[in-house]
Amino acid sequence: MAKSDAAAAQPDARARLTDDVSFLLARANALSLAAGNAALAALGLKVRSYSVLALACDTAAGPSQRELAEFLRLDPSQVVALVDDLQRRGLIERRPDPADRRANVVVATADGLALHERALAAAEAAERDLHANLSAAERVQLADLLRRIAFP
Amino acid sequence: MAKSDAAAAQPDARARLTDDVSFLLARANALSLAAGNAALAALGLKVRSYSVLALACDTAAGPSQRELAEFLRLDPSQVVALVDDLQRRGLIERRPDPADRRANVVVATADGLALHERALAAAEAAERDLHANLSAAERVQLADLLRRIAFP
DNA sequence: TATTGTTATACTCTATAACTATA
DNA sequence: TATAGTTATAGAGTATAACAATA
């Protein structure tokens, strides 16, 4: 079964992988996640908790934990821990949903809103750095294309 | 999840997040990873091990483990386990690099090349599904934009 | 019966440090 | 001294099932 010839005859897998959207997605996300977590660390946040906080800042009647789980593609049981942590720090509150007593609605406190402002600035700075090789128009276009994959 | 009237009236964090390339990257990658792992499961592979196998199929003189780690953004210690598994299954081999006796060169066996063919087809089918909302030209463009983030 | 939030648990993945053999 | 591979281990992230309260 020795067959170095066939191996040499193969097209270049490295070149193929760098054309593979899934691979590029994974690598770009790894860089983005690392940069985001680093930028948010000074505020005691990670990309995950920042996302929950951002969504809790959405409206006065914030999202339910179920909605958070769906939007962030997390298991509901993971959302519990994230919300616990942010609530313990006084950044968000669980409020019983008057329309459905099973559900909690997650809303930001004043402290949460204030921290979100700073976190947003930090996250945007990290993102600017990550997208240094893209023009503003290209960033918009990238967001458009990604959105069609992320929300099919 | 539908936006309420209240959400439309105020600055909308949900809308802001869906314009955020980092968030879209994370969500698109989560979908891509899940679809890829599901498509490769029947072959006993995951996206990770598939990537290592693909790179080992690259050339007769394959990549070193260090190169695999850098390219896939993994710690060298994680590559050990991936290479161990593929080697145990007879899909790749470690060969001492004649130019540097510290280094191993990872090359695919005949079985590895054969499995890679099937895995490539499965991965491409999953990707076609994931990119159903994109034209061929848009897929190429997305790959270009992602490459400039993934390989700065 | 089905769903929301919760707990518990097991599993995978990730990050770090230390060790060896080579350079 | 520095680097390639390896080992060990702790921590983070993920997936699953089960339960109480409510729909």
Short mmCIF file of C-alpha atoms (C1' of nucleotides) in Angstrom, two decimals:
data_model
loop_
_atom_site.label_atom_id
_atom_site.label_comp_id
_atom_site.label_asym_id
_atom_site.label_seq_id
_atom_site.Cartn_x
_atom_site.Cartn_y
_atom_site.Cartn_z
CA MET A 1 0.00 0.00 0.00
CA ALA A 2 2.90 2.34 -0.47
CA LYS A 3 1.82 5.03 -2.78
CA SER A 4 3.65 8.28 -2.53
CA ASP A 5 2.89 8.87 -6.21
CA ALA A 6 -0.81 9.35 -5.59
CA ALA A 7 -0.02 11.75 -2.79
CA ALA A 8 2.17 13.82 -5.03
CA ALA A 9 -0.51 13.77 -7.69
CA GLN A 10 -3.12 15.19 -5.30
CA PRO A 11 -4.02 18.83 -5.76
CA ASP A 12 -2.79 21.06 -2.96
CA ALA A 13 -4.99 20.50 0.10
CA ARG A 14 -3.61 23.58 1.82
CA ALA A 15 -4.70 25.72 -1.11
CA ARG A 16 -8.04 23.92 -1.14
CA LEU A 17 -8.62 24.59 2.56
CA THR A 18 -7.93 28.30 2.14
CA ASP A 19 -10.70 28.38 -0.46
CA ASP A 20 -13.06 26.58 1.88
CA VAL A 21 -15.55 28.99 3.43
CA SER A 22 -16.12 26.72 6.42
CA PHE A 23 -12.42 26.58 7.21
CA LEU A 24 -11.99 30.33 6.74
CA LEU A 25 -15.03 30.90 8.92
CA ALA A 26 -13.50 28.78 11.68
CA ARG A 27 -10.14 30.53 11.53
CA ALA A 28 -11.58 34.04 11.24
CA ASN A 29 -13.90 33.32 14.15
CA ALA A 30 -11.04 32.01 16.27
CA LEU A 31 -9.14 35.27 15.73
CA SER A 32 -12.24 37.38 16.28
CA LEU A 33 -13.17 35.53 19.47
CA ALA A 34 -9.67 35.84 20.91
CA ALA A 35 -9.52 39.56 20.09
CA GLY A 36 -13.00 40.15 21.48
CA ASN A 37 -12.37 38.31 24.72
CA ALA A 38 -9.09 40.16 25.18
CA ALA A 39 -10.74 43.53 24.58
CA LEU A 40 -13.59 42.78 27.00
CA ALA A 41 -11.49 41.18 29.75
CA ALA A 42 -10.74 44.54 31.40
CA LEU A 43 -14.50 44.99 31.91
CA GLY A 44 -14.96 41.51 33.36
CA LEU A 45 -16.82 40.35 30.27
CA LYS A 46 -16.32 37.78 27.54
CA VAL A 47 -17.92 37.70 24.12
CA ARG A 48 -20.65 35.43 25.49
CA SER A 49 -21.61 37.54 28.48
CA TYR A 50 -21.26 40.71 26.42
CA SER A 51 -23.75 39.34 23.91
CA VAL A 52 -26.25 38.53 26.65
CA LEU A 53 -25.80 42.00 28.13
CA ALA A 54 -26.21 43.62 24.71
CA LEU A 55 -29.48 41.79 24.13
CA ALA A 56 -30.72 42.64 27.61
CA CYS A 57 -30.10 46.30 26.78
CA ASP A 58 -32.37 45.86 23.78
CA THR A 59 -35.67 47.12 25.13
CA ALA A 60 -37.43 47.78 28.40
CA ALA A 61 -39.14 44.42 27.96
CA GLY A 62 -36.02 42.41 27.17
CA PRO A 63 -35.69 38.93 25.72
CA SER A 64 -36.65 35.74 27.52
CA GLN A 65 -33.91 33.25 28.32
CA ARG A 66 -35.33 31.00 25.65
CA GLU A 67 -34.96 33.76 23.08
CA LEU A 68 -31.40 34.40 24.23
CA ALA A 69 -30.59 30.73 23.78
CA GLU A 70 -32.00 30.62 20.27
CA PHE A 71 -30.39 33.85 19.13
CA LEU A 72 -26.95 33.02 20.53
CA ARG A 73 -27.20 29.35 19.59
CA LEU A 74 -26.71 28.20 23.17
CA ASP A 75 -28.47 25.55 25.17
CA PRO A 76 -31.00 27.06 27.62
CA SER A 77 -29.02 25.51 30.47
CA GLN A 78 -25.95 27.51 29.46
CA VAL A 79 -27.96 30.72 29.45
CA VAL A 80 -28.83 30.12 33.11
CA ALA A 81 -25.18 30.38 34.13
CA LEU A 82 -24.56 33.47 32.00
CA VAL A 83 -27.63 35.25 33.36
CA ASP A 84 -26.77 34.17 36.92
CA ASP A 85 -23.36 35.76 36.63
CA LEU A 86 -24.56 39.05 35.16
CA GLN A 87 -27.40 39.25 37.68
CA ARG A 88 -25.04 38.58 40.59
CA ARG A 89 -23.03 41.57 39.41
CA GLY A 90 -26.12 43.78 39.26
CA LEU A 91 -25.91 44.29 35.51
CA ILE A 92 -29.19 42.64 34.56
CA GLU A 93 -32.41 41.55 36.24
CA ARG A 94 -34.76 38.63 35.78
CA ARG A 95 -38.36 39.82 35.70
CA PRO A 96 -41.34 37.50 35.53
CA ASP A 97 -43.04 37.82 32.16
CA PRO A 98 -46.61 39.00 32.95
CA ALA A 99 -47.84 37.30 29.77
CA ASP A 100 -46.29 33.91 30.61
CA ARG A 101 -45.48 33.10 34.20
CA ARG A 102 -43.09 30.33 33.19
CA ALA A 103 -40.81 32.79 31.44
CA ASN A 104 -38.27 35.30 32.74
CA VAL A 105 -37.61 38.49 30.88
CA VAL A 106 -34.02 39.69 31.09
CA VAL A 107 -33.49 43.44 31.28
CA ALA A 108 -30.40 45.55 31.91
CA THR A 109 -30.04 47.68 35.02
CA ALA A 110 -28.63 51.21 34.90
CA ASP A 111 -25.21 49.75 35.74
CA GLY A 112 -25.67 47.23 32.96
CA LEU A 113 -26.50 49.90 30.42
CA ALA A 114 -23.46 51.92 31.48
CA LEU A 115 -21.13 48.94 31.25
CA HIS A 116 -22.58 48.01 27.89
CA GLU A 117 -21.66 51.43 26.52
CA ARG A 118 -18.04 50.90 27.47
CA ALA A 119 -18.04 47.29 26.31
CA LEU A 120 -19.48 48.28 22.95
CA ALA A 121 -16.66 50.77 22.45
CA ALA A 122 -14.05 48.18 23.42
CA ALA A 123 -15.56 45.55 21.14
CA GLU A 124 -15.74 47.99 18.23
CA ALA A 125 -12.11 48.97 18.69
CA ALA A 126 -11.07 45.31 18.61
CA GLU A 127 -13.16 44.76 15.51
CA ARG A 128 -11.65 47.75 13.72
CA ASP A 129 -8.26 46.20 14.33
CA LEU A 130 -9.40 42.82 13.03
CA HIS A 131 -10.86 44.37 9.88
CA ALA A 132 -7.90 46.56 9.10
CA ASN A 133 -7.52 44.93 5.68
CA LEU A 134 -11.13 45.69 4.70
CA SER A 135 -12.68 48.90 3.45
CA ALA A 136 -15.88 50.17 5.04
CA ALA A 137 -17.86 49.00 2.01
CA GLU A 138 -16.27 45.57 2.20
CA ARG A 139 -17.16 45.28 5.89
CA VAL A 140 -20.79 46.01 5.09
CA GLN A 141 -20.73 43.48 2.29
CA LEU A 142 -19.11 40.85 4.52
CA ALA A 143 -21.82 41.42 7.13
CA ASP A 144 -24.48 40.99 4.45
CA LEU A 145 -23.04 37.73 3.19
CA LEU A 146 -22.50 36.35 6.69
CA ARG A 147 -26.01 37.29 7.72
CA ARG A 148 -27.44 35.13 4.92
CA ILE A 149 -25.51 32.16 6.29
CA ALA A 150 -26.09 32.90 9.97
CA PHE A 151 -29.84 33.50 9.58
CA PRO A 152 -31.02 31.19 6.80
CA MET B 1 -37.58 36.03 16.96
CA ALA B 2 -39.79 38.92 15.92
CA LYS B 3 -39.04 42.48 16.89
CA SER B 4 -41.66 44.13 19.03
CA ASP B 5 -42.85 47.68 18.50
CA ALA B 6 -40.92 48.74 21.57
CA ALA B 7 -37.73 47.34 20.06
CA ALA B 8 -38.27 49.30 16.88
CA ALA B 9 -38.85 52.49 18.85
CA GLN B 10 -35.54 52.38 20.75
CA PRO B 11 -31.94 51.85 19.76
CA ASP B 12 -32.07 48.15 19.04
CA ALA B 13 -29.23 46.05 20.40
CA ARG B 14 -30.56 43.05 18.54
CA ALA B 15 -30.31 44.92 15.27
CA ARG B 16 -26.89 46.16 16.30
CA LEU B 17 -25.65 42.65 16.97
CA THR B 18 -26.87 41.43 13.58
CA ASP B 19 -24.71 44.14 11.99
CA ASP B 20 -21.71 43.06 14.03
CA VAL B 21 -19.31 41.02 11.93
CA SER B 22 -17.88 39.30 14.99
CA PHE B 23 -21.29 38.14 16.13
CA LEU B 24 -22.28 37.01 12.64
CA LEU B 25 -18.96 35.21 12.33
CA ALA B 26 -19.64 33.35 15.57
CA ARG B 27 -23.14 32.34 14.61
CA ALA B 28 -22.27 31.40 11.03
CA ASN B 29 -19.34 29.36 12.31
CA ALA B 30 -21.54 27.58 14.85
CA LEU B 31 -23.92 26.52 12.08
CA SER B 32 -21.08 25.57 9.75
CA LEU B 33 -19.32 23.54 12.44
CA ALA B 34 -22.47 21.67 13.40
CA ALA B 35 -23.29 20.89 9.76
CA GLY B 36 -19.71 19.84 9.03
CA ASN B 37 -19.45 17.56 12.06
CA ALA B 38 -22.79 15.99 11.23
CA ALA B 39 -21.77 15.38 7.61
CA LEU B 40 -18.43 13.85 8.62
CA ALA B 41 -19.71 11.75 11.53
CA ALA B 42 -20.59 8.81 9.28
CA LEU B 43 -16.90 8.64 8.28
CA GLY B 44 -15.69 8.79 11.89
CA LEU B 45 -14.33 12.30 11.38
CA LYS B 46 -14.97 15.74 12.79
CA VAL B 47 -14.10 19.07 11.26
CA ARG B 48 -10.86 19.08 13.26
CA SER B 49 -9.64 15.65 12.28
CA TYR B 50 -10.82 16.20 8.72
CA SER B 51 -8.70 19.35 8.50
CA VAL B 52 -5.62 17.50 9.74
CA LEU B 53 -6.26 14.70 7.25
CA ALA B 54 -6.76 17.19 4.42
CA LEU B 55 -3.45 18.87 5.18
CA ALA B 56 -1.69 15.53 5.47
CA CYS B 57 -2.94 14.75 1.97
CA ASP B 58 -1.26 17.91 0.81
CA THR B 59 2.01 16.58 -0.57
CA ALA B 60 4.29 13.58 -0.27
CA ALA B 61 6.32 15.58 2.24
CA GLY B 62 3.42 16.69 4.42
CA PRO B 63 3.30 19.40 7.07
CA SER B 64 5.04 19.17 10.43
CA GLN B 65 2.89 19.08 13.53
CA ARG B 66 4.04 22.61 14.28
CA GLU B 67 2.80 23.77 10.90
CA LEU B 68 -0.52 22.03 11.47
CA ALA B 69 -0.89 23.81 14.81
CA GLU B 70 -0.20 27.23 13.31
CA PHE B 71 -2.42 26.74 10.30
CA LEU B 72 -5.37 25.39 12.28
CA ARG B 73 -4.81 27.74 15.21
CA LEU B 74 -4.42 24.87 17.66
CA ASP B 75 -1.96 24.33 20.45
CA PRO B 76 0.77 21.82 19.48
CA SER B 77 -0.41 19.61 22.35
CA GLN B 78 -3.85 19.35 20.78
CA VAL B 79 -2.33 18.31 17.46
CA VAL B 80 -0.69 15.35 19.20
CA ALA B 81 -4.06 13.85 20.10
CA LEU B 82 -5.52 14.46 16.63
CA VAL B 83 -2.51 12.91 14.89
CA ASP B 84 -2.50 10.01 17.39
CA ASP B 85 -6.10 9.21 16.54
CA LEU B 86 -5.67 9.36 12.77
CA GLN B 87 -2.46 7.36 12.96
CA ARG B 88 -4.07 4.68 15.14
CA ARG B 89 -6.66 4.29 12.41
CA GLY B 90 -4.00 3.93 9.73
CA LEU B 91 -5.02 7.10 7.90
CA ILE B 92 -1.79 9.05 8.35
CA GLU B 93 1.81 8.36 9.32
CA ARG B 94 4.41 10.26 11.29
CA ARG B 95 7.72 10.32 9.44
CA PRO B 96 10.88 11.80 10.87
CA ASP B 97 11.87 14.92 8.97
CA PRO B 98 15.30 14.15 7.50
CA ALA B 99 16.17 17.85 7.60
CA ASP B 100 15.30 18.28 11.30
CA ARG B 101 15.29 15.25 13.55
CA ARG B 102 13.14 17.01 16.14
CA ALA B 103 10.25 17.32 13.71
CA ASN B 104 7.69 14.83 12.43
CA VAL B 105 6.23 15.13 8.98
CA VAL B 106 2.61 14.00 8.73
CA VAL B 107 1.61 12.22 5.53
CA ALA B 108 -1.55 10.41 4.51
CA THR B 109 -1.61 6.69 3.81
CA ALA B 110 -3.49 5.17 0.88
CA ASP B 111 -6.44 4.60 3.23
CA GLY B 112 -6.17 8.19 4.37
CA LEU B 113 -6.25 9.50 0.82
CA ALA B 114 -9.26 7.35 0.03
CA LEU B 115 -11.16 8.46 3.11
CA HIS B 116 -10.27 12.07 2.39
CA GLU B 117 -11.90 11.80 -1.02
CA ARG B 118 -15.16 10.70 0.56
CA ALA B 119 -14.88 13.22 3.38
CA LEU B 120 -14.27 16.04 0.93
CA ALA B 121 -17.43 15.14 -0.95
CA ALA B 122 -19.44 14.98 2.29
CA ALA B 123 -18.05 18.31 3.51
CA GLU B 124 -18.76 19.97 0.18
CA ALA B 125 -22.34 18.70 0.20
CA ALA B 126 -22.87 20.13 3.67
CA GLU B 127 -21.34 23.42 2.60
CA ARG B 128 -23.54 23.66 -0.47
CA ASP B 129 -26.51 23.31 1.82
CA LEU B 130 -25.21 25.97 4.18
CA HIS B 131 -24.60 28.39 1.30
CA ALA B 132 -27.90 27.83 -0.41
CA ASN B 133 -28.71 31.55 -0.13
CA LEU B 134 -25.49 32.60 -1.88
CA SER B 135 -24.65 32.61 -5.57
CA ALA B 136 -21.38 31.09 -6.77
CA ALA B 137 -19.91 34.56 -7.24
CA GLU B 138 -20.96 35.55 -3.73
CA ARG B 139 -19.35 32.44 -2.28
CA VAL B 140 -16.07 33.36 -3.95
CA GLN B 141 -16.36 36.90 -2.68
CA LEU B 142 -17.15 35.72 0.84
CA ALA B 143 -14.08 33.49 0.76
CA ASP B 144 -11.95 36.44 -0.36
CA LEU B 145 -13.19 38.70 2.42
CA LEU B 146 -12.85 36.02 5.08
CA ARG B 147 -9.34 35.16 3.92
CA ARG B 148 -8.22 38.75 4.54
CA ILE B 149 -9.44 38.44 8.14
CA ALA B 150 -8.26 34.87 8.72
CA PHE B 151 -4.77 35.46 7.30
CA PRO B 152 -3.89 39.06 8.13
"C1'" DT C 1 -48.99 17.18 26.58
"C1'" DA C 2 -45.71 20.72 25.64
"C1'" DT C 3 -42.74 24.47 27.19
"C1'" DT C 4 -39.64 27.57 30.48
"C1'" DG C 5 -36.28 27.64 33.48
"C1'" DT C 6 -33.33 24.90 36.30
"C1'" DT C 7 -30.02 21.34 38.08
"C1'" DA C 8 -26.84 17.70 37.47
"C1'" DT C 9 -23.62 15.22 34.89
"C1'" DA C 10 -20.52 13.76 31.51
"C1'" DC C 11 -18.00 14.93 27.70
"C1'" DT C 12 -15.14 17.78 24.63
"C1'" DC C 13 -12.27 21.53 23.92
"C1'" DT C 14 -8.81 24.86 25.40
"C1'" DA C 15 -4.79 26.74 27.83
"C1'" DT C 16 -0.69 26.16 30.48
"C1'" DA C 17 3.35 24.32 32.28
"C1'" DA C 18 6.91 21.04 32.29
"C1'" DC C 19 9.78 17.53 30.22
"C1'" DT C 20 12.94 15.18 26.20
"C1'" DA C 21 15.53 15.40 22.34
"C1'" DT C 22 17.34 17.88 19.20
"C1'" DA C 23 19.00 22.47 16.97
"C1'" DT D 1 19.19 29.21 24.30
"C1'" DA D 2 15.54 28.06 21.53
"C1'" DT D 3 12.42 24.81 19.14
"C1'" DA D 4 9.43 20.21 18.03
"C1'" DG D 5 6.96 17.01 20.08
"C1'" DT D 6 4.90 15.05 24.17
"C1'" DT D 7 2.53 14.54 28.68
"C1'" DA D 8 -0.38 15.98 32.38
"C1'" DT D 9 -3.79 18.70 34.19
"C1'" DA D 10 -7.06 22.29 35.23
"C1'" DG D 11 -10.51 25.16 33.38
"C1'" DA D 12 -13.91 26.49 29.96
"C1'" DG D 13 -17.29 25.22 26.91
"C1'" DT D 14 -20.89 21.79 25.19
"C1'" DA D 15 -24.59 18.30 25.14
"C1'" DT D 16 -28.03 15.59 27.44
"C1'" DA D 17 -31.42 14.11 30.50
"C1'" DA D 18 -34.45 14.94 34.18
"C1'" DC D 19 -37.43 17.84 37.13
"C1'" DA D 20 -41.02 21.56 38.85
"C1'" DA D 21 -44.01 25.13 37.52
"C1'" DT D 22 -46.89 26.67 34.05
"C1'" DA D 23 -49.25 26.71 29.50
#
